[in-house]
Coordinates of N, CA, C and O in Angstrom, one line a residue:
M1 N 68.0 75.3 -141.3 CA 66.6 74.8 -141.2 C 66.6 73.5 -140.4 O 65.7 73.3 -139.6
K2 N 67.5 72.6 -140.8 CA 67.6 71.3 -140.1 C 67.9 71.5 -138.6 O 67.3 70.7 -137.8
T3 N 68.7 72.4 -138.3 CA 69.0 72.7 -136.9 C 67.8 73.1 -136.1 O 67.6 72.7 -135.0
I4 N 67.0 74.0 -136.7 CA 65.8 74.5 -136.0 C 64.8 73.3 -135.8 O 64.3 73.2 -134.7
M5 N 64.7 72.5 -136.7 CA 63.7 71.3 -136.6 C 64.3 70.4 -135.5 O 63.5 69.9 -134.7
L6 N 65.5 70.1 -135.5 CA 66.1 69.2 -134.4 C 66.0 69.8 -133.1 O 65.7 69.1 -132.1
T7 N 66.2 71.2 -133.0 CA 66.0 71.8 -131.7 C 64.6 71.8 -131.2 O 64.3 71.5 -130.0
S8 N 63.6 72.0 -132.1 CA 62.2 71.9 -131.8 C 61.8 70.5 -131.3 O 61.1 70.3 -130.4
L9 N 62.3 69.5 -132.0 CA 62.0 68.1 -131.7 C 62.6 67.8 -130.3 O 62.0 67.2 -129.5
A10 N 63.8 68.2 -130.0 CA 64.4 67.9 -128.7 C 63.7 68.6 -127.6 O 63.5 68.0 -126.5
S11 N 63.2 69.9 -127.8 CA 62.5 70.6 -126.8 C 61.1 69.9 -126.5 O 60.6 69.8 -125.4
M12 N 60.5 69.4 -127.6 CA 59.2 68.7 -127.4 C 59.4 67.4 -126.6 O 58.6 67.0 -125.8
I13 N 60.5 66.7 -126.8 CA 60.8 65.4 -126.1 C 61.0 65.7 -124.6 O 60.5 65.1 -123.7
V14 N 61.8 66.8 -124.3 CA 62.1 67.2 -123.0 C 60.8 67.6 -122.3 O 60.5 67.2 -121.1
L15 N 60.0 68.4 -122.9 CA 58.7 68.9 -122.3 C 57.8 67.7 -122.1 O 57.1 67.6 -121.1
G16 N 57.8 66.8 -123.0 CA 56.9 65.6 -122.9 C 57.3 64.7 -121.8 O 56.4 64.2 -121.1
S17 N 58.6 64.6 -121.5 CA 59.0 63.7 -120.4 C 58.8 64.4 -119.1 O 58.5 63.7 -118.1
V18 N 58.8 65.7 -119.0 CA 58.4 66.4 -117.8 C 57.0 66.1 -117.4 O 56.6 65.9 -116.3
G19 N 56.1 66.1 -118.4 CA 54.7 65.9 -118.2 C 54.4 64.5 -117.7 O 53.4 64.3 -117.0
V20 N 55.2 63.5 -118.0 CA 55.0 62.1 -117.5 C 55.1 62.1 -116.0 O 54.3 61.4 -115.3
N21 N 56.0 62.8 -115.4 CA 56.2 62.8 -113.9 C 55.3 63.8 -113.2 O 55.3 63.8 -112.0
A22 N 54.7 64.7 -113.9 CA 53.9 65.8 -113.3 C 52.5 65.5 -113.4 O 51.9 65.7 -114.5
L23 N 51.8 65.1 -112.4 CA 50.4 64.9 -112.4 C 49.8 66.2 -111.9 O 50.3 66.9 -111.1
P24 N 48.6 66.5 -112.4 CA 48.0 67.9 -112.2 C 47.7 68.1 -110.7 O 47.6 69.3 -110.3
H25 N 47.5 67.1 -109.9 CA 47.0 67.4 -108.5 C 48.2 67.6 -107.6 O 48.0 67.8 -106.4
C26 N 49.4 67.6 -108.0 CA 50.6 67.8 -107.1 C 51.0 69.3 -107.2 O 51.2 69.8 -108.3
P27 N 51.2 70.0 -106.1 CA 51.7 71.3 -106.2 C 53.1 71.3 -106.7 O 53.9 70.5 -106.3
G28 N 53.3 72.2 -107.7 CA 54.7 72.2 -108.3 C 54.8 71.2 -109.3 O 55.8 71.1 -110.0
G29 N 53.9 70.2 -109.5 CA 53.9 69.2 -110.5 C 54.8 68.1 -110.3 O 54.8 67.2 -111.1
G30 N 55.6 68.0 -109.2 CA 56.5 66.8 -109.0 C 55.9 65.7 -108.2 O 55.0 65.9 -107.4
G31 N 56.4 64.5 -108.5 CA 55.9 63.4 -107.7 C 56.6 62.1 -108.2 O 57.5 62.1 -109.0
H32 N 56.2 61.0 -107.5 CA 56.8 59.7 -107.9 C 55.8 58.6 -107.6 O 54.8 58.7 -106.9
W33 N 56.1 57.4 -108.3 CA 55.2 56.2 -108.0 C 55.8 55.5 -106.8 O 57.0 55.4 -106.6
S34 N 54.9 55.0 -106.0 CA 55.3 54.2 -104.8 C 54.4 53.0 -104.7 O 53.3 52.9 -105.3
Y35 N 54.9 52.0 -104.0 CA 54.1 50.8 -103.8 C 53.7 50.7 -102.4 O 54.5 50.9 -101.5
E36 N 52.4 50.3 -102.1 CA 52.0 50.1 -100.7 C 51.1 48.9 -100.7 O 50.5 48.5 -101.7
T37 N 51.0 48.3 -99.5 CA 50.2 47.1 -99.3 C 48.8 47.6 -98.7 O 48.8 48.3 -97.7
Q38 N 47.8 47.2 -99.4 CA 46.4 47.5 -98.9 C 45.7 46.3 -98.6 O 45.8 45.3 -99.2
R39 N 44.8 46.4 -97.5 CA 43.9 45.2 -97.2 C 42.6 45.4 -97.9 O 41.9 46.4 -97.8
V40 N 42.3 44.5 -98.8 CA 41.1 44.6 -99.6 C 40.1 43.5 -99.4 O 40.5 42.4 -99.1
K41 N 38.8 43.8 -99.5 CA 37.8 42.8 -99.3 C 37.6 42.1 -100.7 O 37.4 42.7 -101.7
V42 N 37.6 40.7 -100.7 CA 37.5 39.9 -101.9 C 36.3 39.0 -101.6 O 36.3 38.3 -100.6
C43 N 35.4 38.9 -102.6 CA 34.2 38.0 -102.4 C 34.0 37.3 -103.8 O 34.3 37.8 -104.8
D44 N 33.3 36.1 -103.6 CA 32.8 35.5 -104.8 C 31.5 36.1 -105.1 O 30.7 36.3 -104.2
R45 N 31.3 36.5 -106.4 CA 30.1 37.3 -106.8 C 29.3 36.5 -107.8 O 29.8 35.9 -108.7
E46 N 28.0 36.5 -107.5 CA 27.1 35.7 -108.4 C 25.8 36.6 -108.7 O 25.3 37.2 -107.8
T47 N 25.4 36.7 -109.9 CA 24.2 37.5 -110.3 C 23.0 36.6 -110.3 O 23.0 35.5 -110.9
E48 N 22.0 37.0 -109.5 CA 20.7 36.2 -109.4 C 19.6 37.0 -110.1 O 19.6 38.2 -110.1
T49 N 18.8 36.2 -110.8 CA 17.6 36.8 -111.4 C 16.4 36.4 -110.6 O 16.3 35.2 -110.2
Y50 N 15.5 37.3 -110.2 CA 14.3 37.0 -109.5 C 13.1 37.8 -110.0 O 13.3 38.8 -110.7
T51 N 11.9 37.3 -109.7 CA 10.7 38.0 -110.1 C 9.9 38.5 -108.9 O 9.9 37.9 -107.9
T52 N 9.2 39.6 -109.1 CA 8.2 40.1 -108.1 C 6.9 40.3 -108.8 O 6.9 40.6 -110.0
T53 N 5.8 40.0 -108.1 CA 4.5 40.2 -108.7 C 3.7 41.0 -107.8 O 3.7 40.9 -106.6
H54 N 2.9 42.0 -108.4 CA 2.0 42.8 -107.6 C 0.8 43.2 -108.5 O 0.8 42.9 -109.7
R55 N -0.1 43.8 -107.9 CA -1.4 44.2 -108.6 C -1.4 45.7 -108.7 O -1.3 46.3 -107.7
D56 N -1.6 46.2 -109.9 CA -1.8 47.7 -110.1 C -3.3 48.0 -110.1 O -4.1 47.3 -110.8
C57 N -3.6 49.0 -109.3 CA -5.0 49.4 -109.2 C -5.1 50.9 -109.6 O -4.5 51.8 -109.0
D58 N -5.9 51.2 -110.7 CA -6.1 52.6 -111.1 C -7.6 53.0 -110.8 O -8.5 52.1 -111.0
Y59 N -7.8 54.2 -110.4 CA -9.1 54.7 -110.2 C -9.3 56.1 -110.8 O -8.3 56.8 -110.8
S60 N -10.4 56.4 -111.3 CA -10.7 57.8 -111.8 C -12.2 58.0 -111.8 O -13.0 57.1 -111.8
G61 N -12.5 59.3 -111.8 CA -13.9 59.7 -111.8 C -14.1 61.1 -111.3 O -13.1 61.9 -111.1
H62 N -15.3 61.5 -111.0 CA -15.6 62.9 -110.6 C -15.9 62.9 -109.1 O -16.6 62.0 -108.5
I63 N -15.5 64.0 -108.4 CA -15.9 64.3 -107.1 C -16.6 65.6 -107.0 O -16.4 66.4 -108.0
Y64 N -17.3 65.9 -106.0 CA -18.2 67.0 -106.0 C -18.0 68.0 -104.9 O -17.6 67.6 -103.8
L65 N -18.2 69.3 -105.2 CA -17.9 70.3 -104.3 C -19.0 70.3 -103.2 O -20.2 70.2 -103.4
G66 N -18.5 70.4 -101.9 CA -19.4 70.4 -100.8 C -20.0 71.9 -100.5 O -19.8 72.8 -101.3
H67 N -20.6 72.0 -99.4 CA -21.2 73.3 -99.1 C -20.2 74.4 -98.8 O -19.2 74.1 -98.1
L68 N -20.4 75.6 -99.4 CA -19.5 76.7 -99.1 C -20.2 77.7 -98.2 O -21.4 78.1 -98.5
W69 N -19.6 78.1 -97.1 CA -20.3 79.0 -96.2 C -20.3 80.5 -96.7 O -21.1 81.3 -96.3
N70 N -19.4 80.8 -97.7 CA -19.3 82.1 -98.3 C -19.1 82.0 -99.8 O -18.6 81.0 -100.3
T71 N -19.5 83.0 -100.5 CA -19.4 83.0 -102.0 C -17.9 83.4 -102.4 O -17.5 84.5 -102.0
P72 N -17.3 82.5 -103.1 CA -15.9 82.8 -103.5 C -15.8 84.0 -104.5 O -16.7 84.2 -105.3
D73 N -14.7 84.7 -104.4 CA -14.4 85.8 -105.4 C -14.3 85.3 -106.8 O -14.8 85.9 -107.7
I74 N -13.7 84.1 -106.9 CA -13.6 83.4 -108.2 C -14.4 82.1 -108.1 O -14.1 81.3 -107.2
P75 N -15.4 81.9 -108.9 CA -16.2 80.7 -108.7 C -15.5 79.4 -108.8 O -14.5 79.3 -109.6
L76 N -15.9 78.4 -108.0 CA -15.3 77.1 -108.0 C -16.2 76.2 -108.8 O -17.4 76.3 -108.7
S77 N -15.6 75.3 -109.5 CA -16.3 74.3 -110.3 C -17.1 73.4 -109.4 O -16.5 72.9 -108.4
P78 N -18.4 73.0 -109.7 CA -19.1 72.1 -108.8 C -18.6 70.7 -108.9 O -18.9 69.9 -108.0
V79 N -17.9 70.3 -110.0 CA -17.4 69.0 -110.2 C -15.9 69.1 -110.5 O -15.5 70.0 -111.2
R80 N -15.1 68.1 -110.0 CA -13.7 68.0 -110.3 C -13.4 66.6 -110.7 O -13.8 65.6 -110.1
Y81 N -12.5 66.4 -111.7 CA -12.1 65.1 -112.2 C -10.8 64.8 -111.3 O -10.0 65.6 -111.1
T82 N -10.7 63.5 -110.9 CA -9.5 63.1 -110.1 C -9.2 61.7 -110.5 O -10.0 60.9 -111.0
S83 N -7.9 61.3 -110.2 CA -7.5 59.9 -110.4 C -6.6 59.5 -109.3 O -6.0 60.4 -108.6
F84 N -6.4 58.2 -109.1 CA -5.6 57.7 -108.0 C -5.0 56.4 -108.5 O -5.6 55.6 -109.2
Y85 N -3.8 56.1 -108.0 CA -3.1 54.8 -108.4 C -2.5 54.2 -107.1 O -2.0 54.9 -106.2
T86 N -2.6 52.9 -107.0 CA -2.0 52.2 -105.8 C -1.6 50.8 -106.3 O -2.1 50.3 -107.3
Q87 N -0.7 50.2 -105.5 CA -0.3 48.8 -105.7 C -0.7 48.0 -104.5 O -0.6 48.5 -103.4
V88 N -1.2 46.8 -104.7 CA -1.5 45.9 -103.6 C -0.7 44.5 -103.9 O -0.2 44.3 -105.0
S89 N -0.7 43.7 -103.0 CA 0.0 42.4 -103.2 C -0.7 41.6 -104.2 O -1.9 41.8 -104.4
E90 N 0.0 40.6 -104.8 CA -0.6 39.8 -105.8 C -1.8 39.0 -105.3 O -2.7 38.7 -106.1
S91 N -1.9 38.7 -104.1 CA -3.0 37.8 -103.6 C -4.2 38.7 -103.2 O -5.3 38.2 -103.0
S92 N -4.1 40.0 -103.2 CA -5.2 40.9 -102.9 C -5.9 41.3 -104.2 O -5.3 41.3 -105.2
A93 N -7.1 41.7 -104.0 CA -7.9 42.2 -105.2 C -8.0 43.8 -105.0 O -8.0 44.3 -103.9
C94 N -8.1 44.4 -106.1 CA -8.3 45.9 -106.1 C -9.7 46.1 -105.7 O -10.7 45.5 -106.3
P95 N -10.0 47.0 -104.7 CA -11.4 47.4 -104.4 C -12.1 48.0 -105.6 O -11.4 48.6 -106.5
S96 N -13.4 47.8 -105.7 CA -14.1 48.3 -106.9 C -14.2 49.8 -106.9 O -14.5 50.3 -108.0
S97 N -14.0 50.5 -105.8 CA -14.1 51.9 -105.8 C -13.3 52.5 -104.7 O -12.8 51.7 -103.8
K98 N -13.1 53.8 -104.7 CA -12.2 54.4 -103.7 C -12.8 55.8 -103.3 O -13.2 56.6 -104.2
Y99 N -13.0 56.0 -102.0 CA -13.5 57.3 -101.6 C -12.4 58.3 -101.6 O -11.3 58.1 -101.2
M100 N -12.7 59.5 -102.2 CA -11.7 60.5 -102.3 C -12.1 61.8 -101.6 O -13.3 62.1 -101.6
H101 N -11.2 62.5 -101.1 CA -11.5 63.8 -100.4 C -10.3 64.8 -100.8 O -9.1 64.4 -100.5
E102 N -10.6 65.9 -101.3 CA -9.6 67.0 -101.6 C -10.2 68.3 -101.0 O -11.3 68.6 -101.1
S103 N -9.3 69.0 -100.4 CA -9.7 70.3 -99.8 C -8.7 71.4 -100.1 O -7.5 71.1 -100.5
G104 N -9.1 72.6 -99.9 CA -8.2 73.7 -100.2 C -8.9 75.0 -99.7 O -9.9 75.0 -99.0
T105 N -8.3 76.1 -100.1 CA -8.8 77.4 -99.6 C -9.2 78.3 -100.8 O -8.7 78.0 -102.0
Y106 N -10.1 79.2 -100.6 CA -10.5 80.2 -101.6 C -10.6 81.5 -100.9 O -10.8 81.7 -99.7
W107 N -10.5 82.6 -101.7 CA -10.7 84.0 -101.2 C -12.2 84.4 -101.4 O -12.8 84.1 -102.4
Y108 N -12.7 85.1 -100.4 CA -14.0 85.7 -100.5 C -14.0 87.1 -99.8 O -13.1 87.3 -99.0
T109 N -14.9 87.9 -100.2 CA -15.0 89.3 -99.7 C -16.1 89.3 -98.7 O -17.3 89.0 -99.0
K110 N -15.8 89.8 -97.5 CA -16.8 89.9 -96.4 C -17.7 91.1 -96.7 O -17.3 92.0 -97.4
P111 N -18.9 91.2 -96.0 CA -19.7 92.4 -96.2 C -19.1 93.7 -95.9 O -19.4 94.7 -96.5
D112 N -18.1 93.7 -95.0 CA -17.4 95.0 -94.7 C -16.3 95.4 -95.7 O -15.6 96.4 -95.6
G113 N -16.1 94.5 -96.8 CA -15.2 94.8 -97.9 C -13.8 94.2 -97.7 O -13.0 94.2 -98.6
F114 N -13.5 93.6 -96.6 CA -12.2 92.9 -96.4 C -12.3 91.5 -97.0 O -13.3 90.8 -96.9
R115 N -11.1 91.1 -97.5 CA -11.0 89.8 -98.1 C -10.4 88.9 -97.1 O -9.6 89.2 -96.3
T116 N -10.9 87.6 -97.1 CA -10.4 86.6 -96.2 C -10.5 85.2 -96.9 O -10.9 85.1 -98.0
I117 N -10.1 84.2 -96.2 CA -10.0 82.9 -96.8 C -11.0 82.0 -96.2 O -11.3 81.9 -95.0
G118 N -11.6 81.2 -97.1 CA -12.6 80.1 -96.7 C -12.0 78.8 -97.2 O -11.1 78.7 -98.0
W119 N -12.6 77.7 -96.7 CA -12.2 76.3 -97.0 C -13.2 75.7 -97.9 O -14.4 75.9 -97.7
Y120 N -12.8 74.9 -98.9 CA -13.7 74.1 -99.7 C -13.3 72.6 -99.6 O -12.2 72.3 -99.3
D121 N -14.3 71.7 -99.9 CA -14.1 70.3 -99.9 C -14.7 69.7 -101.1 O -15.9 70.0 -101.4
Y122 N -14.0 68.8 -101.8 CA -14.6 68.0 -102.9 C -14.5 66.5 -102.3 O -13.5 66.1 -101.8
T123 N -15.6 65.8 -102.4 CA -15.7 64.4 -102.0 C -16.4 63.6 -103.0 O -17.2 64.1 -103.8
G124 N -16.2 62.3 -102.9 CA -17.0 61.4 -103.8 C -16.3 60.1 -103.9 O -15.2 59.9 -103.4
T125 N -16.9 59.2 -104.6 CA -16.4 57.8 -104.8 C -16.0 57.7 -106.3 O -16.9 58.0 -107.1
I126 N -14.8 57.2 -106.5 CA -14.4 57.0 -107.9 C -14.2 55.5 -108.2 O -13.9 54.7 -107.3
A127 N -14.4 55.2 -109.4 CA -14.5 53.7 -109.8 C -13.1 53.2 -110.2 O -12.2 53.9 -110.7
N128 N -12.9 51.9 -110.0 CA -11.7 51.2 -110.4 C -11.7 51.1 -111.9 O -12.7 50.7 -112.5
T129 N -10.6 51.5 -112.6 CA -10.5 51.5 -114.0 C -9.5 50.5 -114.5 O -9.5 50.2 -115.7
R130 N -8.7 50.0 -113.6 CA -7.7 49.0 -114.0 C -7.3 48.1 -112.8 O -7.1 48.6 -111.7
D131 N -7.3 46.8 -113.0 CA -6.9 45.8 -112.0 C -6.0 44.8 -112.8 O -6.5 43.9 -113.4
Q132 N -4.7 45.0 -112.7 CA -3.8 44.3 -113.5 C -2.7 43.7 -112.7 O -2.1 44.3 -111.9
L133 N -2.4 42.4 -112.9 CA -1.4 41.7 -112.3 C -0.1 41.9 -113.1 O 0.0 41.7 -114.3
I134 N 1.0 42.4 -112.4 CA 2.2 42.8 -113.0 C 3.3 41.9 -112.5 O 3.5 41.8 -111.2
T135 N 4.1 41.3 -113.3 CA 5.3 40.5 -112.9 C 6.5 41.2 -113.5 O 6.6 41.4 -114.7
E136 N 7.5 41.5 -112.7 CA 8.7 42.2 -113.1 C 9.9 41.3 -112.8 O 10.0 40.6 -111.7
T137 N 10.9 41.3 -113.6 CA 12.2 40.6 -113.4 C 13.2 41.5 -113.0 O 13.4 42.6 -113.6
H138 N 14.0 41.1 -112.0 CA 15.0 42.0 -111.4 C 16.3 41.1 -111.3 O 16.3 39.9 -111.3
E139 N 17.4 41.8 -111.2 CA 18.7 41.2 -110.9 C 19.4 41.7 -109.7 O 19.2 42.9 -109.4
R140 N 20.1 40.9 -109.0 CA 20.8 41.4 -107.8 C 22.1 40.6 -107.8 O 22.2 39.4 -108.2
V141 N 23.2 41.2 -107.2 CA 24.5 40.5 -107.0 C 24.6 40.1 -105.6 O 24.4 40.8 -104.7
V142 N 24.9 38.8 -105.5 CA 25.0 38.2 -104.1 C 26.5 37.9 -103.9 O 27.2 37.2 -104.8
E143 N 27.0 38.3 -102.8 CA 28.5 38.1 -102.5 C 28.5 37.0 -101.4 O 27.8 37.0 -100.4
T144 N 29.4 36.0 -101.7 CA 29.6 34.9 -100.7 C 31.1 34.7 -100.5 O 31.9 35.2 -101.3
N145 N 31.5 34.0 -99.5 CA 32.8 33.6 -99.2 C 33.7 34.8 -99.2 O 34.8 34.9 -99.8
C146 N 33.3 35.9 -98.5 CA 34.1 37.1 -98.4 C 35.3 37.0 -97.5 O 35.2 36.3 -96.4
R147 N 36.4 37.6 -97.8 CA 37.6 37.5 -97.0 C 38.4 38.8 -97.3 O 38.1 39.5 -98.3
Y148 N 39.4 39.0 -96.5 CA 40.3 40.1 -96.7 C 41.7 39.6 -97.1 O 42.2 38.6 -96.5
E149 N 42.2 40.2 -98.1 CA 43.5 39.8 -98.6 C 44.4 41.1 -98.7 O 43.9 42.2 -98.9
N150 N 45.7 40.8 -98.6 CA 46.7 41.9 -98.8 C 47.0 42.0 -100.3 O 47.3 41.0 -101.0
K151 N 47.0 43.2 -100.8 CA 47.3 43.5 -102.3 C 48.2 44.6 -102.4 O 48.1 45.6 -101.7
V152 N 49.3 44.4 -103.2 CA 50.2 45.5 -103.4 C 49.7 46.3 -104.6 O 49.4 45.8 -105.7
V153 N 49.6 47.7 -104.4 CA 49.1 48.5 -105.4 C 50.1 49.7 -105.6 O 50.9 50.0 -104.7
R154 N 50.1 50.2 -106.8 CA 51.0 51.3 -107.2 C 50.2 52.6 -107.0 O 49.1 52.7 -107.5
V155 N 50.8 53.6 -106.2 CA 50.1 54.8 -106.0 C 51.0 56.0 -106.3 O 52.2 55.9 -106.2
W156 N 50.4 57.1 -106.7 CA 51.2 58.3 -107.0 C 51.4 59.1 -105.8 O 50.4 59.4 -105.1
R157 N 52.6 59.5 -105.5 CA 52.9 60.4 -104.3 C 53.4 61.7 -104.8 O 54.3 61.7 -105.7
C158 N 53.0 62.8 -104.2 CA 53.5 64.1 -104.5 C 54.9 64.3 -103.8 O 55.1 63.8 -102.7
G159 N 55.8 65.0 -104.4 CA 57.1 65.3 -103.8 C 58.1 64.3 -104.3 O 57.9 63.5 -105.1
M160 N 59.3 64.4 -103.6 CA 60.4 63.6 -104.0 C 60.3 62.3 -103.3 O 59.7 62.1 -102.2
E161 N 61.1 61.3 -103.8 CA 61.1 60.0 -103.1 C 61.9 60.1 -101.8 O 62.8 60.9 -101.7
P162 N 61.4 59.4 -100.7 CA 62.1 59.5 -99.4 C 63.4 58.9 -99.4 O 63.8 58.1 -100.2

């Protein structure tokens, strides 16, 4: 029994040491560590905090269906609710209203029984519902005093040592 356990332990150690030199991306599993000199960019890095300010403008309200030249197969609502959002610079004011136009197509049946497409338009002026000054804090990394230096790095090579 002792012999079987020692044999099992020895085989696990041998298999474990094979795995150390065998990285999965090498065909056949063999390879070695090598050293090479690489040219790397080195910079002094500093994190800066800065703020930006802008004005949020929200609009919402109803727009109205314009004239239809033909009667749609499925009726269109005479009124549609819509909303709009935009940002302007902090020194600008949000306009008190916004003109909106939305268009699309609808199916209608001609007198001869064939179906075809017509165009619809909803238009109107919607009111400003929010005029808010927003200040946000951001971070950015600034690199200064950049230079190139030679650095010795250890890399894995597939195959045998040259």
